XYZ file of C-alpha atoms in Angstrom:
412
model
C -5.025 -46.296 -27.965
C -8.616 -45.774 -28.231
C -9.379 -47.952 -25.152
C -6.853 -45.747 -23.205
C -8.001 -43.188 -20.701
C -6.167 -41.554 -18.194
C -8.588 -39.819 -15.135
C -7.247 -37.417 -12.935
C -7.965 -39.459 -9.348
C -5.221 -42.332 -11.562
C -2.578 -39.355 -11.020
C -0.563 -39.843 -7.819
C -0.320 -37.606 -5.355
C 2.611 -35.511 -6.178
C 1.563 -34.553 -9.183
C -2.078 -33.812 -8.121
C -0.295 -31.893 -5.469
C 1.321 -29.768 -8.401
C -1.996 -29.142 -9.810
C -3.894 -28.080 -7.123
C -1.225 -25.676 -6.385
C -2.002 -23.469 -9.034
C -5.654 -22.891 -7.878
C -6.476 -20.916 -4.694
C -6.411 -22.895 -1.463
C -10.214 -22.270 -0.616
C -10.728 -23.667 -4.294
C -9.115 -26.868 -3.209
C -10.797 -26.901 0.079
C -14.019 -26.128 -1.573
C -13.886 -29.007 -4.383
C -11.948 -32.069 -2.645
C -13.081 -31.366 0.953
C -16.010 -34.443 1.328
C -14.803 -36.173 -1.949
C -13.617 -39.924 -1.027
C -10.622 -40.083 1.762
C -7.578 -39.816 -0.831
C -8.372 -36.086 -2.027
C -9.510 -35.408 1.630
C -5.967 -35.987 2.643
C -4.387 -34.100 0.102
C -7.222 -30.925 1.132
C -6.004 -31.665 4.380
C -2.312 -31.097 3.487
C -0.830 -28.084 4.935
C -0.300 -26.427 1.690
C -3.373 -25.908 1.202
C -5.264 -25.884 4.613
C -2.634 -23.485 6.752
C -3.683 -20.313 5.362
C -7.573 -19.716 3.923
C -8.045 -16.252 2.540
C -12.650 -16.110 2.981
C -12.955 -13.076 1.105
C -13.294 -11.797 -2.417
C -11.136 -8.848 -3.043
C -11.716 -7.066 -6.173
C -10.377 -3.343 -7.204
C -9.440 -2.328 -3.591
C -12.587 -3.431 -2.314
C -13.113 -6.401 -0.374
C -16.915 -8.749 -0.219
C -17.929 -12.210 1.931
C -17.987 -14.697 0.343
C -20.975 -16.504 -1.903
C -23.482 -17.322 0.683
C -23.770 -20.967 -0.922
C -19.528 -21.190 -0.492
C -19.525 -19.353 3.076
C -21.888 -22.104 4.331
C -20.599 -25.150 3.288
C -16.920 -23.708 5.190
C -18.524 -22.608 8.479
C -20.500 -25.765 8.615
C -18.228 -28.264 6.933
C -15.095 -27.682 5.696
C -13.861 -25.407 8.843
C -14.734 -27.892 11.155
C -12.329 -30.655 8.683
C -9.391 -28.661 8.787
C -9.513 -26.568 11.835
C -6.340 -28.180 13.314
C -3.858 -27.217 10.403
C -5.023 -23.686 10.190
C -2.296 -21.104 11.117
C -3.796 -17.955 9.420
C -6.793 -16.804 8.248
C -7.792 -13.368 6.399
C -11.680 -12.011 6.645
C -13.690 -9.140 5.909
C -15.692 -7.857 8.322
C -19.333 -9.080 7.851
C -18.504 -12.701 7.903
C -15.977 -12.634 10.548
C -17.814 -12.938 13.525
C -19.453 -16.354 11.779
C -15.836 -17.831 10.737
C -14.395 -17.953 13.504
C -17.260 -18.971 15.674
C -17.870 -21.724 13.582
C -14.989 -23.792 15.171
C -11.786 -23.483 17.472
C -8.549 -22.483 16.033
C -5.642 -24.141 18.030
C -2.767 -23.375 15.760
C -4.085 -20.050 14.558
C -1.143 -18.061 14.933
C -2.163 -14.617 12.591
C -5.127 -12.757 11.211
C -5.630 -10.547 8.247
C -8.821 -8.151 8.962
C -9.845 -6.470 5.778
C -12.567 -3.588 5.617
C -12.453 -2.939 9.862
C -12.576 -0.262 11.628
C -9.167 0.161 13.982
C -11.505 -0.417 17.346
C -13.561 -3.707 16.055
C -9.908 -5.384 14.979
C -8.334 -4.458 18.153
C -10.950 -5.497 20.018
C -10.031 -9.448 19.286
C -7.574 -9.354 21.801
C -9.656 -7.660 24.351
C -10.313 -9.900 27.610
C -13.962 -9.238 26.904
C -14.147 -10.476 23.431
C -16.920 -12.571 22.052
C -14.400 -14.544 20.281
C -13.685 -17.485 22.710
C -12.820 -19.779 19.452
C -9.428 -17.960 19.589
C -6.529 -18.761 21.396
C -5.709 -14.887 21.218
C -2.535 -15.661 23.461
C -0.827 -17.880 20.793
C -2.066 -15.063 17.958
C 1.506 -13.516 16.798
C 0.642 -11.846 13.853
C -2.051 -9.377 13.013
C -2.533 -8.091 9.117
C -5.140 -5.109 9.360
C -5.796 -3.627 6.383
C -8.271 -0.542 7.741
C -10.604 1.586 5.078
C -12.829 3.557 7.529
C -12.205 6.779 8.592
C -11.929 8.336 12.031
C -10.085 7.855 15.274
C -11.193 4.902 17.692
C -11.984 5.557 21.497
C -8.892 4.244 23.557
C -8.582 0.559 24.370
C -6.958 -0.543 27.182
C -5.549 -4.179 26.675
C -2.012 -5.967 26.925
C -1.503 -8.695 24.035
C 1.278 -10.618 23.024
C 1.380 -9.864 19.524
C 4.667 -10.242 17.566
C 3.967 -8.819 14.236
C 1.203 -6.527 12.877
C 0.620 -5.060 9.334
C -2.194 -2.497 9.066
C -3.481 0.143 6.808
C -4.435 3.203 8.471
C -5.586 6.878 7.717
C -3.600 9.701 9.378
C -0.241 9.818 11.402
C -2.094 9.679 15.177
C -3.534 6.571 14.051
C 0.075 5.083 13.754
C 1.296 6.928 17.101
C -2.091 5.303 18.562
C -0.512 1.815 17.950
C 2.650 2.543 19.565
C 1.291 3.881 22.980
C 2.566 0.797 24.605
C -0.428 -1.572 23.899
C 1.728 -3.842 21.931
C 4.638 -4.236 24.368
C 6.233 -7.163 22.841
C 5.850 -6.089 19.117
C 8.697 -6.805 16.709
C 7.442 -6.274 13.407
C 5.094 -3.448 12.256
C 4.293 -2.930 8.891
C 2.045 0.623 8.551
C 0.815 1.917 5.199
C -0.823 5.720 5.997
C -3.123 7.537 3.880
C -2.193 10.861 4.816
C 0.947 12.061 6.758
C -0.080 15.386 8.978
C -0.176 16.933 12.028
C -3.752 16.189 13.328
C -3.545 17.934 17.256
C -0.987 15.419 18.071
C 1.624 14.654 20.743
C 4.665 12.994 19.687
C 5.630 9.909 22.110
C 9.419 10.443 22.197
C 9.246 7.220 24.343
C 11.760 4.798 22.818
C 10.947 1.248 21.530
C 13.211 -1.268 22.294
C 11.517 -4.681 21.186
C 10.575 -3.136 17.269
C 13.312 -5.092 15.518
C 11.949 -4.751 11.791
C 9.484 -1.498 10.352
C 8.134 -0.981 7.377
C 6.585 2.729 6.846
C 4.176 3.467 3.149
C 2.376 5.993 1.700
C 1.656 7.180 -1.706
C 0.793 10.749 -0.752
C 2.790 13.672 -0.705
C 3.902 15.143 3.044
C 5.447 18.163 4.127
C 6.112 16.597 7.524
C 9.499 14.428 6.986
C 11.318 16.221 9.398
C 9.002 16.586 12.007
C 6.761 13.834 11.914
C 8.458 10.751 10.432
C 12.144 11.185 11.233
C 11.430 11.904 15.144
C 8.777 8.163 15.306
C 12.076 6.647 13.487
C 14.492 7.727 15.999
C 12.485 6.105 18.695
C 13.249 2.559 17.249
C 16.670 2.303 18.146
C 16.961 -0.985 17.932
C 15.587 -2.128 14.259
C 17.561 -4.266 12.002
C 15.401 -4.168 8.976
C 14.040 -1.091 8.005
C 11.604 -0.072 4.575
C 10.572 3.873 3.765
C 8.495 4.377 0.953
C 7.682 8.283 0.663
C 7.071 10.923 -1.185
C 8.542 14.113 0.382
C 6.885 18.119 -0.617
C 9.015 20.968 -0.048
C 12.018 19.210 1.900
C 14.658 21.531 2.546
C 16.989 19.706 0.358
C 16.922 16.356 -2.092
C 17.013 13.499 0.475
C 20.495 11.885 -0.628
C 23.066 9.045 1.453
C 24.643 11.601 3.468
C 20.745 12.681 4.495
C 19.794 9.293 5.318
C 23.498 8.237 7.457
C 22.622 11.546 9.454
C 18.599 11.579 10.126
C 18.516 7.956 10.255
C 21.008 5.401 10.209
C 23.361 6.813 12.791
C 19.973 6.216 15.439
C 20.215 2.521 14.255
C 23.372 0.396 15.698
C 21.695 -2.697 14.668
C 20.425 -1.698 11.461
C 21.600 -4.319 8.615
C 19.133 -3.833 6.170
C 17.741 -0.493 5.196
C 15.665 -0.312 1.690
C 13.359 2.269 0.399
C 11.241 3.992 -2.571
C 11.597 7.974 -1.725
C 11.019 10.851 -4.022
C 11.365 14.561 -3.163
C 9.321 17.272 -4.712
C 11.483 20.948 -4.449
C 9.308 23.896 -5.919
C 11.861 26.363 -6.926
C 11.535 28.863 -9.464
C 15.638 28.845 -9.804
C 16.467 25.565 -10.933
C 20.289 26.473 -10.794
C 23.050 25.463 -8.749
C 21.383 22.269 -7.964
C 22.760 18.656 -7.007
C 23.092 16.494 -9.852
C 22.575 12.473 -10.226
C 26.301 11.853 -10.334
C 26.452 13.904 -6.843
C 23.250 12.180 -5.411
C 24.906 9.032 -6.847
C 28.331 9.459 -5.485
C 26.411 10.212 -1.692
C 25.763 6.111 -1.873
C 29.064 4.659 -2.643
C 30.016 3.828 0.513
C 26.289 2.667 1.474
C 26.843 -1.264 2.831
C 22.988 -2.309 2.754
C 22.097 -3.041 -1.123
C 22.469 -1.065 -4.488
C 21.099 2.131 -5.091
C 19.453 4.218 -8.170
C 18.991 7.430 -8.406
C 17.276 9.980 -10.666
C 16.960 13.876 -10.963
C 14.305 15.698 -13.332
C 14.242 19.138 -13.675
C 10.929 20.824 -14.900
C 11.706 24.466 -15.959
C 8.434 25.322 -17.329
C 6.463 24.004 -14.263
C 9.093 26.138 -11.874
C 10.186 22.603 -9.453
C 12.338 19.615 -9.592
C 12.958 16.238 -7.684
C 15.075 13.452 -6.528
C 14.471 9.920 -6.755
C 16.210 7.180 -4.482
C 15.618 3.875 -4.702
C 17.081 0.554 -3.395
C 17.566 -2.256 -6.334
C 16.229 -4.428 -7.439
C 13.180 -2.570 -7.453
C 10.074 -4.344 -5.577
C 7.393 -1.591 -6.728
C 4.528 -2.675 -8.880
C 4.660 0.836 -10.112
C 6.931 3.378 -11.517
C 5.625 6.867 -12.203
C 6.373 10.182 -13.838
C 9.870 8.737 -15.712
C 11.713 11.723 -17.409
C 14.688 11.435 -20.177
C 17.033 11.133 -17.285
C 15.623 7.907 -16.490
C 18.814 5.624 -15.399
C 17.294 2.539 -16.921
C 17.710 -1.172 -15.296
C 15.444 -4.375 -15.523
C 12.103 -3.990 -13.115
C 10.521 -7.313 -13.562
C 7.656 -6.313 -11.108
C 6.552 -3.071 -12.195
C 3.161 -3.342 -14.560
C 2.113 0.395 -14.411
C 4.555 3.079 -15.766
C 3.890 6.763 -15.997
C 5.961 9.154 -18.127
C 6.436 12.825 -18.078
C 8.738 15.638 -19.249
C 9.248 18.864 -20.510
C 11.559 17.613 -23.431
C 10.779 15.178 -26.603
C 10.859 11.685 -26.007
C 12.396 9.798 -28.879
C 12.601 6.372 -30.418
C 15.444 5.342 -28.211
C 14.017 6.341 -24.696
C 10.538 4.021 -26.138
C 12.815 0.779 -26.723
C 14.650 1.477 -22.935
C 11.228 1.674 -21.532
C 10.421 -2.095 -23.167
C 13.975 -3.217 -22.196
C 13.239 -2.282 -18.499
C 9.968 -2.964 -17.869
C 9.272 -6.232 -19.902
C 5.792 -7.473 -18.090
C 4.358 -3.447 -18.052
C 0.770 -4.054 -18.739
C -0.544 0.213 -18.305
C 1.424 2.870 -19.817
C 0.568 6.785 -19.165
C 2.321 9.682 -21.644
C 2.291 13.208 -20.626
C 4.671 14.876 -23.443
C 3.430 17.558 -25.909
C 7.160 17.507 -27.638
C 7.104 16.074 -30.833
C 10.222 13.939 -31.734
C 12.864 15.544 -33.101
C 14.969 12.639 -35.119
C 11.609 11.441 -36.316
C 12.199 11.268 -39.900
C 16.344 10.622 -39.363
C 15.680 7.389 -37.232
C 15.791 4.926 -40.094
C 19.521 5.571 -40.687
C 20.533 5.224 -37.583
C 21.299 2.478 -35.390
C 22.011 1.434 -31.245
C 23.881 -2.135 -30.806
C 23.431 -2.836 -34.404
C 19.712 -2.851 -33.997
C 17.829 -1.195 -36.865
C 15.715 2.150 -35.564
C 13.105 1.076 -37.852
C 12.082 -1.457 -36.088
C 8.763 -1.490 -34.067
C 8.626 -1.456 -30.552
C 7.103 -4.239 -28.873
C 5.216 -3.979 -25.832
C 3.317 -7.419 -24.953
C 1.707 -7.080 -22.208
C 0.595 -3.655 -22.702
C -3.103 -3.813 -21.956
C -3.821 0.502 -21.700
């Protein structure tokens, strides 16, 4: 045995194949690229050469990369694997460099990071410096946009398909769908801020959007007359994704609400998902809908399963809804009362929780049941328990109450 050694070039290829593919394809590129001609090949394998991320992106904020690494791409390992490239995501102070450093024939989507809107739409200009790209085979654009301020108007046709971008305020999402992109099918938007900025809302209707995806994490008071009238314009969508969070909506936002605002301006609409809460400040918290009513709104609702939750703050003089389609494909779930309707969210790793009454031992162990990989947990309660010193006696599924609650991944 002591003569034995196993290196890892005397692994074949499918099982260096399973290796590499647990490191990041630029990491591959970056270590096999110039090797010997057997690890070349496998670099050269579209699993790892069709889509090259040249950026590091850390905490929201995105950097080139290492001047030693960017150089040894643009003037090596770019120029190796041009031909099985099919998308490529940059930041915006070593684009320009990338992709002048070779052609791109099967480049068929970009993902800008840290652009302003008029420099990333400005690759499909006629006039663009960018001659390496074949912008007529480009079908996909990723933009993820963290400047602020609208762009001059660009006059261009393009042939884009898809496009998923990050913008600021509502006229920056009506600005997109002025007609530029006349053979768009799938637009994925995630806005800052949803308000009236001096605006005109297009009411011109568009046919080719077959799939729409619409995010944002801050509050609006404009459902009604912002969002619902851009969604009635795409008539013809079969996939559709709202993620919202509504201020001072006339009502909670329930099935019947959705069948009448939206879905009935959708023949072809087959799959419909969303994350929406709305916020109602009320200082009479009577007389109002309750889960099993919100609830019984869905039953006949043919697109997926649906959870729904109602808190009710007294104190604080307001109350919401929460809707959501499940399985839940958040990475976060925030403010959680004692109403919470539990379930298993195997993506969510930040949880919030809030609420005006005591949280006891049992609503602690649903919280670990349901969100197993949670690695941040937030507690707004000044309640103290009140079966604290009775817990030990009793028991749930023949589980002992004395038992500690386990959270493993719990980092904060």
């Amino acid at each position: 045995m002591e003569h034995l050694s196993l290196k890892l070039s005397d692994l074949p290829d499918e099982i260096l194949v399973l290796i590499l593919k647990k490191l990041h394809n630029i990491e591959v590129l970056y270590s096999l690229i110039g090797v010997n001609q057997r690890l070349n090949t496998i670099a050269n394998d579209s699993i790892f050469a069709s889509y090259l991320p040249l950026f590091v992106f850390l905490d929201d904020f995105t950097s080139p990369l290492p001047d030693s690494i960017l150089n040894r791409f643009c003037s090596y390992i770019l120029l190796e694997v041009h031909h099985k490239i099919k998308w490529l995501d940059l930041e915006s102070t070593s684009m320009e460099r990338i992709l002048l450093a070779t052609n791109y024939p099967y480049l068929c989507g970009l993902g800008l990071y840290g652009f302003d809107l008029e420099k990333a739409l400005s690759l499909f200009t006629n006039g663009s410096s960018f001659s390496s790209i074949n912008k007529s085979e480009i079908s996909s654009l990723d933009y993820q946009r963290l400047s602020f301020g609208m762009p001059p108007p660009i006059c261009f046709s393009s042939s884009l398909l898809e496009l998923h971008v990050r913008v600021n305020i509502f006229s920056d999402c009506l600005y997109l769908l002025d007609g530029r992109f006349s053979q768009l099918h799938t637009l994925d938007i995630h806005i800052v801020f949803i308000f009236p900025n001096d605006l005109t809302i297009n009411t011109e209707k568009l046919p080719k959007l077959k799939c729409f995806s619409l995010r944002c994490d801050m509050r609006t008071h404009y459902y009604s007359s912002l969002i619902l009238p851009l969604l009635r314009r795409m008539f013809n969508l079969q996939k559709l994704y709202l993620q919202l969070e509504i201020d001072s909506y006339k009502e909670f936002i329930d099935g019947n609400d959705l069948k009448e605002n939206i879905i009935n301006y959708m023949s072809q609409l087959n799959n419909f998902t969303f994350n929406i809460r709305v916020i109602k400040h009320s200082p009479n918290l009577m007389n109002l809908a309750s889960n099993e009513y919100i609830q019984h709104t869905f039953k006949d609702f043919k697109y997926n399963q649906i959870s729904s939750c109602i808190g009710y703050y007294q104190e604080r003089g307001y109350s919401y809804c929460h809707i959501y389609s499940y399985p839940y494909r958040m990475h976060y779930y925030f403010n959680i009362t004692n109403n919470f309707p539990g379930g298993l969210f195997q993506c969510v790793r930040k949880v919030s929780l809030y609420d005006e009454q005591p949280f006891e031992y049992e609503f602690f162990l649903q919280i670990a049941q349901s969100f197993p990989f949670m690695k941040d947990l937030s507690i707004i309660n000044d309640k103290p328990q009140r079966n604290k010193l009775s817990r030990k006696s009793k028991k749930i599924n023949n589980q002992d109450l004395s038992i500690i609650i386990k959270y493993p991944y719990l980092n904060y």
